Coordinates of C-alpha atoms in Angstrom, one line a residue:
X1 CA -17.1 165.7 121.6
X2 CA -15.1 167.9 123.7
X3 CA -14.7 167.9 127.4
X4 CA -13.1 171.0 128.7
X5 CA -14.4 171.4 132.2
X6 CA -13.7 175.1 132.1
X7 CA -11.2 176.9 134.2
X8 CA -8.1 175.9 132.5
X9 CA -9.2 173.8 129.6
X10 CA -10.2 176.4 129.4
X11 CA -10.8 173.7 131.7
X12 CA -11.6 173.6 135.3
X13 CA -9.5 171.4 137.5
X14 CA -11.0 169.8 140.6
X15 CA -8.0 170.5 142.9
X16 CA -6.4 167.7 144.9
X17 CA -6.8 169.5 148.2
X18 CA -8.7 168.6 151.4
X19 CA -10.4 171.9 152.3
X20 CA -11.8 175.1 150.8
X21 CA -12.2 178.4 152.5
X22 CA -15.1 180.8 152.8
X23 CA -14.6 184.6 153.0
X24 CA -15.0 184.2 156.8
X25 CA -11.8 182.1 156.9
X26 CA -13.6 179.0 158.1
X27 CA -12.5 175.8 156.4
X28 CA -15.2 173.5 155.0
X29 CA -14.6 169.9 153.8
X30 CA -15.0 169.6 150.1
X31 CA -17.8 167.5 148.7
X32 CA -17.4 163.8 147.6
X33 CA -16.9 164.8 144.0
X34 CA -14.6 167.8 144.4
X35 CA -11.5 165.7 144.7
X36 CA -10.3 163.0 142.4
X37 CA -11.2 162.7 138.7
X38 CA -14.5 163.1 136.9
X39 CA -14.7 161.0 133.8
X40 CA -17.2 162.0 131.1
X41 CA -18.8 159.1 129.2
X42 CA -20.5 160.5 126.2
X43 CA -22.9 157.6 125.6
X44 CA -24.0 155.9 122.4
X45 CA -26.2 157.6 119.8
X46 CA -29.8 156.3 120.1
X47 CA -29.2 154.8 123.6
X48 CA -28.5 158.3 125.1
X49 CA -26.7 156.6 128.0
X50 CA -24.1 159.3 128.8
X51 CA -22.9 159.4 132.4
X52 CA -20.3 160.7 134.8
X53 CA -17.9 158.3 136.6
X54 CA -15.7 159.4 139.6
X55 CA -12.2 158.0 140.0
X56 CA -10.0 158.2 143.1
X57 CA -6.4 158.0 141.9
X58 CA -5.1 157.3 145.4
X59 CA -7.3 154.4 146.3
X60 CA -8.1 153.3 142.8
X61 CA -11.9 153.3 143.5
X62 CA -14.2 154.0 140.6
X63 CA -17.8 155.1 141.3
X64 CA -20.1 154.6 138.3
X65 CA -23.2 156.5 137.1
X66 CA -22.8 159.4 139.5
X67 CA -25.7 161.5 138.2
X68 CA -28.2 158.6 138.4
X69 CA -26.8 157.5 141.8
X70 CA -27.3 160.9 143.3
X71 CA -30.6 161.8 141.6
X72 CA -32.4 158.5 141.3
X73 CA -32.9 158.9 137.5
X74 CA -30.7 158.4 134.5
X75 CA -29.0 161.3 132.8
X76 CA -30.7 160.3 129.6
X77 CA -28.6 162.2 127.0
X78 CA -25.4 162.3 125.1
X79 CA -22.8 164.2 127.2
X80 CA -20.9 166.8 125.3
X81 CA -19.2 169.0 128.0
X82 CA -19.1 169.6 131.7
X83 CA -18.5 173.2 132.9
X84 CA -18.0 174.4 136.5
X85 CA -19.2 177.8 137.7
X86 CA -20.2 179.2 141.0
X87 CA -20.3 175.9 142.8
X88 CA -22.4 174.3 140.1
X89 CA -21.6 171.7 137.4
X90 CA -23.3 172.2 134.0
X91 CA -23.7 168.9 132.2
X92 CA -24.2 169.8 128.5
X93 CA -26.0 167.2 126.4
X94 CA -25.9 167.5 122.6
X95 CA -29.3 165.9 122.6
X96 CA -30.8 169.2 123.6
X97 CA -30.6 169.9 127.3
X98 CA -28.3 171.1 130.2
X99 CA -28.5 169.5 133.6
X100 CA -27.3 171.5 136.6
X101 CA -25.9 169.9 139.8
X102 CA -24.0 170.9 142.9
X103 CA -20.3 170.4 142.4
X104 CA -19.9 168.7 145.8
X105 CA -22.7 166.2 145.9
X106 CA -24.1 166.1 142.3
X107 CA -27.6 166.8 143.5
X108 CA -29.8 168.4 140.8
X109 CA -30.3 172.2 141.0
X110 CA -32.2 172.6 137.8
X111 CA -32.0 172.3 134.0
X112 CA -32.3 174.0 130.7
X113 CA -34.7 171.9 128.6
X114 CA -36.7 172.7 125.5
X115 CA -35.7 175.1 122.7
X116 CA -32.2 173.8 122.5
X117 CA -31.0 171.8 119.5
X118 CA -27.4 170.5 119.7
X119 CA -25.7 172.4 122.6
X120 CA -21.9 172.1 122.7
X121 CA -20.6 174.1 125.7
X122 CA -21.6 176.8 128.2
X123 CA -20.3 179.8 130.2
X124 CA -21.9 181.8 133.0
X125 CA -21.6 185.6 133.2
X126 CA -23.7 188.5 134.5
X127 CA -26.1 186.0 136.2
X128 CA -26.9 184.4 132.8
X129 CA -26.0 181.2 131.0
X130 CA -24.6 181.4 127.4
X131 CA -24.8 178.1 125.6
X132 CA -23.2 177.4 122.2
X133 CA -25.5 175.4 120.0
X134 CA -25.1 174.1 116.4
X135 CA -28.8 174.6 115.8
X136 CA -31.0 172.3 113.8
X137 CA -29.9 170.4 110.7
X138 CA -31.3 171.4 107.4
X139 CA -32.3 169.0 104.7
X140 CA -28.6 168.7 103.6
X141 CA -27.4 168.1 107.2
X142 CA -25.9 171.6 107.4
X143 CA -26.3 173.9 110.4
X144 CA -27.0 177.4 108.9
X145 CA -28.9 178.5 112.0
X146 CA -26.2 178.1 114.7
X147 CA -26.6 180.3 117.8
X148 CA -25.6 181.0 121.4
X149 CA -28.7 180.6 123.6
X150 CA -29.2 182.9 126.6
X151 CA -30.8 181.8 129.9
X152 CA -31.4 184.2 132.8
X153 CA -30.4 182.6 136.1
X154 CA -27.6 180.2 137.0
X155 CA -30.0 177.3 137.9
X156 CA -31.5 177.0 134.5
X157 CA -34.9 177.8 133.1
X158 CA -36.1 178.7 129.6
X159 CA -34.1 180.2 126.7
X160 CA -34.9 183.9 126.5
X161 CA -32.9 184.7 123.4
X162 CA -30.8 183.1 120.6
X163 CA -27.9 185.1 119.3
X164 CA -27.0 184.1 115.7
X165 CA -23.3 183.2 115.3
X166 CA -21.2 181.5 112.6
X167 CA -21.7 177.8 111.9
X168 CA -21.0 175.2 114.5
X169 CA -19.9 177.2 117.6
X170 CA -17.8 175.2 120.0
X171 CA -15.9 176.4 123.1
X172 CA -16.7 179.7 124.9
X173 CA -14.5 181.9 127.1
X174 CA -15.5 184.7 129.4
X175 CA -13.4 187.9 129.9
X176 CA -15.1 190.5 132.0
X177 CA -18.6 191.1 130.5
X178 CA -17.7 189.5 127.2
X179 CA -18.1 186.0 125.8
X180 CA -15.7 184.7 123.1
X181 CA -17.2 182.1 120.8
X182 CA -15.1 179.6 118.7
X183 CA -16.9 179.2 115.4
X184 CA -15.4 175.9 114.1
X185 CA -16.9 175.6 110.6
X186 CA -16.3 179.1 109.3
X187 CA -13.0 179.8 111.1
X188 CA -14.2 182.7 113.2
X189 CA -14.0 184.0 116.8
X190 CA -17.0 186.1 117.7
X191 CA -17.3 188.4 120.7
X192 CA -20.6 188.7 122.5
X193 CA -21.4 191.6 124.9
X194 CA -23.1 189.8 127.8
X195 CA -25.0 192.9 128.8
X196 CA -26.5 193.7 125.4
X197 CA -26.6 190.0 124.3
X198 CA -25.3 190.8 120.9
X199 CA -22.2 190.1 118.7
X200 CA -20.0 193.1 118.6
X201 CA -16.9 191.8 116.9
X202 CA -16.0 189.0 114.5
X203 CA -12.4 187.8 113.8
X204 CA -11.2 185.4 111.1
X205 CA -8.7 182.8 112.5
X206 CA -6.7 180.0 111.0
X207 CA -8.1 176.5 110.9
X208 CA -11.1 175.1 112.7
X209 CA -11.1 176.8 116.1
X210 CA -12.4 174.6 118.9
X211 CA -10.8 175.4 122.2
X212 CA -9.6 178.3 124.3
X213 CA -6.9 177.9 126.9
X214 CA -4.6 180.0 129.1
X215 CA -0.9 179.8 129.0
X216 CA 1.9 182.1 130.0
X217 CA -0.5 184.8 131.1
X218 CA -2.2 184.9 127.6
X219 CA -5.4 183.6 126.2
X220 CA -4.9 181.2 123.4
X221 CA -7.1 179.4 120.9
X222 CA -6.4 175.9 119.5
X223 CA -7.5 175.2 116.0
X224 CA -6.5 172.6 113.3
X225 CA -6.9 171.5 109.7
X226 CA -5.9 168.4 107.8
X227 CA -2.1 169.3 107.8
X228 CA -1.5 171.7 110.7
X229 CA -2.4 172.8 114.1
X230 CA -2.6 176.5 115.1
X231 CA -2.2 178.4 118.4
X232 CA -3.4 181.9 118.2
X233 CA -3.3 184.4 121.1
X234 CA -5.4 187.5 121.7
X235 CA -4.9 191.0 123.2
X236 CA -7.2 191.3 126.1
X237 CA -7.7 195.0 125.8
X238 CA -9.3 195.0 122.4
X239 CA -9.4 191.2 121.5
X240 CA -7.3 191.6 118.4
X241 CA -5.1 188.7 117.4
X242 CA -1.7 189.0 119.1
X243 CA 0.4 186.1 117.8
X244 CA 0.2 182.9 115.8
X245 CA 2.0 179.6 116.0
X246 CA 1.7 177.1 113.1
X247 CA 2.8 173.5 113.6
X248 CA 2.8 170.7 111.0
X249 CA 0.7 167.9 112.4
X250 CA -1.4 166.0 109.8
X251 CA -4.6 164.3 111.0
X252 CA -4.9 166.3 114.2
X253 CA -8.3 166.2 115.9
X254 CA -10.1 168.6 118.2
X255 CA -9.0 166.6 121.3
X256 CA -6.1 168.3 123.1
X257 CA -4.8 169.0 126.7
X258 CA -2.2 171.1 128.3
X259 CA 0.6 169.1 129.9
X260 CA 3.5 170.3 132.2
X261 CA 6.2 172.6 131.0
X262 CA 5.8 173.3 127.3
X263 CA 4.0 170.1 126.4
X264 CA 0.7 170.1 124.6
X265 CA -0.9 166.6 123.9
X266 CA -3.0 166.3 120.8
X267 CA -4.9 163.2 119.5
X268 CA -4.5 162.4 115.8
X269 CA -6.6 160.0 113.7
X270 CA -6.2 158.8 110.2
X271 CA -9.9 158.2 110.0
X272 CA -11.7 155.6 107.8
X273 CA -10.6 153.1 106.7
X274 CA -7.3 152.7 108.6
X275 CA -8.4 154.2 112.0
X276 CA -4.8 154.7 113.1
X277 CA -4.8 156.9 116.2
X278 CA -1.9 158.5 118.1
X279 CA -1.0 160.8 120.9
X280 CA 1.2 163.6 119.6
X281 CA 3.3 166.0 121.7
X282 CA 3.8 169.6 120.6
X283 CA 6.5 171.6 122.3
X284 CA 4.8 175.0 122.7
X285 CA 8.2 176.7 123.0
X286 CA 10.0 175.6 119.8
X287 CA 7.1 174.1 117.9
X288 CA 8.8 170.7 117.7
X289 CA 6.6 167.6 117.4
X290 CA 6.6 164.0 118.6
X291 CA 3.9 162.7 116.3
X292 CA 3.5 159.2 117.6
X293 CA 4.2 159.3 121.4
X294 CA 1.5 156.6 121.8
X295 CA -0.3 154.8 119.0
X296 CA -3.5 152.7 118.9
X297 CA -7.1 152.6 117.7
X298 CA -10.2 154.1 119.3
X299 CA -8.6 157.1 121.1
X300 CA -11.5 159.4 122.0
X301 CA -10.5 161.7 124.8
X302 CA -7.4 163.1 126.6
X303 CA -6.7 164.9 129.8
X304 CA -3.7 165.8 132.0
X305 CA -3.6 165.6 135.8
X306 CA -1.3 168.6 136.8
X307 CA -1.0 167.5 140.4
X308 CA 0.2 164.0 139.7
X309 CA 1.8 164.8 136.4
X310 CA -0.1 162.0 134.6
X311 CA -1.8 161.7 131.2
X312 CA -5.2 160.1 130.8
X313 CA -6.2 158.7 127.4
X314 CA -9.7 157.5 126.8
X315 CA -10.6 154.7 124.3
X316 CA -14.1 154.3 123.0
X317 CA -13.5 150.7 121.8
X318 CA -15.5 151.6 118.8
X319 CA -18.6 152.1 120.9
X320 CA -18.9 148.3 121.0
X321 CA -19.8 148.1 124.7
X322 CA -17.9 150.0 127.4
X323 CA -14.7 152.0 126.8
X324 CA -11.6 152.3 129.0
X325 CA -9.0 154.8 130.0
X326 CA -5.2 154.4 130.4
X327 CA -3.0 156.5 132.7
X328 CA 0.6 157.2 131.5
X329 CA 3.5 158.8 133.3
X330 CA 5.2 161.7 131.5
X331 CA 7.9 159.2 130.5
X332 CA 5.3 157.1 128.7
X333 CA 5.0 154.2 131.2
X334 CA 1.5 152.7 131.5
X335 CA 0.4 153.1 135.1
X336 CA -3.2 151.9 135.2
X337 CA -6.0 150.8 132.8
X338 CA -9.7 150.7 133.8
X339 CA -13.0 150.0 132.1
X340 CA -15.5 152.8 132.3
X341 CA -18.8 153.7 130.5
X342 CA -19.8 154.0 126.8
X343 CA -17.7 156.5 124.8
X344 CA -15.4 158.0 127.4
X345 CA -14.3 161.3 126.1
X346 CA -12.9 163.6 128.8
X347 CA -11.6 164.2 132.3
X348 CA -11.6 166.8 135.0
X349 CA -8.9 166.7 137.7

């Protein structure tokens, strides 16, 4: 699972401020969930008990099961991503639905249900929703019919079209009227024209592309393979590849976050049978690597609070009951540890 909360990471940050402004200049208090940290708990397969928790880093208060609390019904899905757009939060469940809530109070605004298979992420543009989806498994558990679903209207509804893309699309990124799609299995980035709802360009990229992010005024793509990680930037006038950074980092995963300065934090995992996990730091300037800044087992998500300069690391505890998250200073000091829900996998600040 990936939790980007767009507007970075590629992700959106819920800013630690007290007020927001309308065009009229009047200041309105932010909603209860527009400050602090949102914690995505993916949930366990079969139980479909994914949920959002809210954490206040100042008081230390943790509010559980926010969706159920505010809507008097369980979320009932496996959470894959949460995306912010136009005052809405889109809760993407890879069990085949998207729930839409107000960013401030988490009250339901609508949903996309039916005719989705395994949605992964979402972007809003041109008054439409574009949802990356693995598509159904075939008899060999492959996904040859992956697509980007199109829904008219920002508050959900039915799928009007499925745009065929390369296998296992992950992150999306909007630039003007275009949607970039990271095709993880075939190593492609595809460009969709949101007006015509069609793929107009396909680029081959290094590794398995999973996440777009902005840094230094450029759009970058993070991808990985068994031995290296790759950072590829794009020209925004024609979307051609602009530059490539290759960094040796065996056992990298799809989980990464942008830290302060030139730091990029990446989770690595040896996988079965050792299950040795680590937080690695890549210096984006000189490509140097600290491969084992933190080590452990069960690392499942990562996020960086740019306001407080703190790193959050989620641990699934092997999905044997609830997971936890740990907060570290940039110097590596453990600041706080808290139990959360099942399969914590991402953060929004």
